[in-house]
Coordinates of C-alpha atoms in Angstrom, one line a residue:
X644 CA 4.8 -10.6 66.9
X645 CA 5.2 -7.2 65.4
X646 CA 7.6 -8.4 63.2
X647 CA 5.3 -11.1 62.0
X648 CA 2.3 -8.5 61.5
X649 CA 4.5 -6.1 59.2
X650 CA 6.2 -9.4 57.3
X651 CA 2.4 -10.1 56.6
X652 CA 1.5 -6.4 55.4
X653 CA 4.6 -6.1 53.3
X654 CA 3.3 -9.7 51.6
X655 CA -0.1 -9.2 51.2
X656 CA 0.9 -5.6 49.4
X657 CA 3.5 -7.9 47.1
X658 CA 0.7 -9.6 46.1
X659 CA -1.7 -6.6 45.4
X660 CA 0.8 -5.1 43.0
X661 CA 1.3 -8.5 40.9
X662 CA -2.1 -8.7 40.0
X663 CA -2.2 -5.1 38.7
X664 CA -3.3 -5.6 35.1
X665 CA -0.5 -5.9 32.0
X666 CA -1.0 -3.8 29.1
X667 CA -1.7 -5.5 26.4
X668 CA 0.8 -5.8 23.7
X669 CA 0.2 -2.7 20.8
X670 CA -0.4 -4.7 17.6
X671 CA 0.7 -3.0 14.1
X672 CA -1.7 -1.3 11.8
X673 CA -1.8 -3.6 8.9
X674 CA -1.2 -2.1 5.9
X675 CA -3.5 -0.9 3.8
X676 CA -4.4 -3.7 0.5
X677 CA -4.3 -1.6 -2.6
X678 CA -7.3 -0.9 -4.5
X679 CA -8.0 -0.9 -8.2
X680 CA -10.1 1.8 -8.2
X681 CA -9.0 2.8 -12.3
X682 CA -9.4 -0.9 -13.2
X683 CA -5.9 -1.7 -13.9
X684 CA -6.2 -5.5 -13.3
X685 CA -8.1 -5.7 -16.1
X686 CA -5.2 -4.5 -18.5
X687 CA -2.6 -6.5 -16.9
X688 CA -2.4 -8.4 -19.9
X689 CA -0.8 -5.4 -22.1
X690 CA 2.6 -6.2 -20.1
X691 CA 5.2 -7.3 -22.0
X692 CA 2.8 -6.3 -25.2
X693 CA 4.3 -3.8 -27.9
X694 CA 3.3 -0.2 -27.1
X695 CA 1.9 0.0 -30.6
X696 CA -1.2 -2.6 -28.9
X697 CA -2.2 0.9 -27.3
X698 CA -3.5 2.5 -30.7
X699 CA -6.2 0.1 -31.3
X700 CA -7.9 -0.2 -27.6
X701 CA -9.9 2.2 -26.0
X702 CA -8.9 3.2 -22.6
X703 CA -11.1 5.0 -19.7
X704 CA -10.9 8.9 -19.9
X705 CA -7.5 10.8 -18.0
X706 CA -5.6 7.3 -18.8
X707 CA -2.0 7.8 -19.2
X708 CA 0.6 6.5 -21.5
X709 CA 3.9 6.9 -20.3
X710 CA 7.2 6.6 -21.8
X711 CA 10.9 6.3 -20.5
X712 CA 11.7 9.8 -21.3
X713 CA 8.1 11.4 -20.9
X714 CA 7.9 13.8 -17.5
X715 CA 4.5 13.8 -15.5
X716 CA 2.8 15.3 -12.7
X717 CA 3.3 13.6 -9.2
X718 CA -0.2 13.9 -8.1
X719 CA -1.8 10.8 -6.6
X720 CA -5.0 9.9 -8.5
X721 CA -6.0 6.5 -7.3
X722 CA -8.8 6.8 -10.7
X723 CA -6.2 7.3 -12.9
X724 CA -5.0 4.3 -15.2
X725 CA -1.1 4.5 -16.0
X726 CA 0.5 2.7 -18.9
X727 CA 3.7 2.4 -19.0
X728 CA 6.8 1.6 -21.3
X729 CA 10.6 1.3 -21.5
X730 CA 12.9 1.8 -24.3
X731 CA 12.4 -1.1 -25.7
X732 CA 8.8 -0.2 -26.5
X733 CA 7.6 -2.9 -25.0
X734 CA 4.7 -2.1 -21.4
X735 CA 6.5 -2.9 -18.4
X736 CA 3.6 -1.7 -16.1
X737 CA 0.2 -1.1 -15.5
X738 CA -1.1 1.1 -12.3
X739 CA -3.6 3.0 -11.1
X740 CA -1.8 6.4 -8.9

């Protein structure tokens, strides 16, 4: 009879620990969705343009023209509109960083 009362304990405390809750899965952060916070969607046209297009538009103020050979700063500036061109002349990219 003992052995029955301690088969019983050891069950009943099986079953306490499997309905001890699961943690819940940790889900990714989702990446954050770029924003166009200098406008550049609006000159996505120029790509593929000549870079001689650029002399006859106006562009919002700090906008930069970049070429294949031309150094810049590194700093991120999210307001900033970047225009860039290869060595064909032609604007391969338009970005806001």
């Amino acid at each position: 009879m003992r052995h029955l009362a301690i088969l019983a304990a050891l069950t009943a405390s099986g079953l306490l620990a499997a309905c001890e809750p699961v943690p819940a899965p940790v889900q990714p952060a989702e990446p954050a969705i770029p924003t166009d916070e200098c406008g550049a969607t609006g000159f996505k046209g120029l790509i593929g343009q000549p870079r001689d297009v650029l002399t006859q538009m106006n562009f919002p103020l700090n906008t930069r023209v970049i070429g294949p050979d031309d150094m810049v700063t590194a700093d991120f500036r999210p307001e900033r509109l970047n225009i860039e061109y290869g060595p064909n002349g032609r604007i391969d990219k338009v970005s806001c960083y």
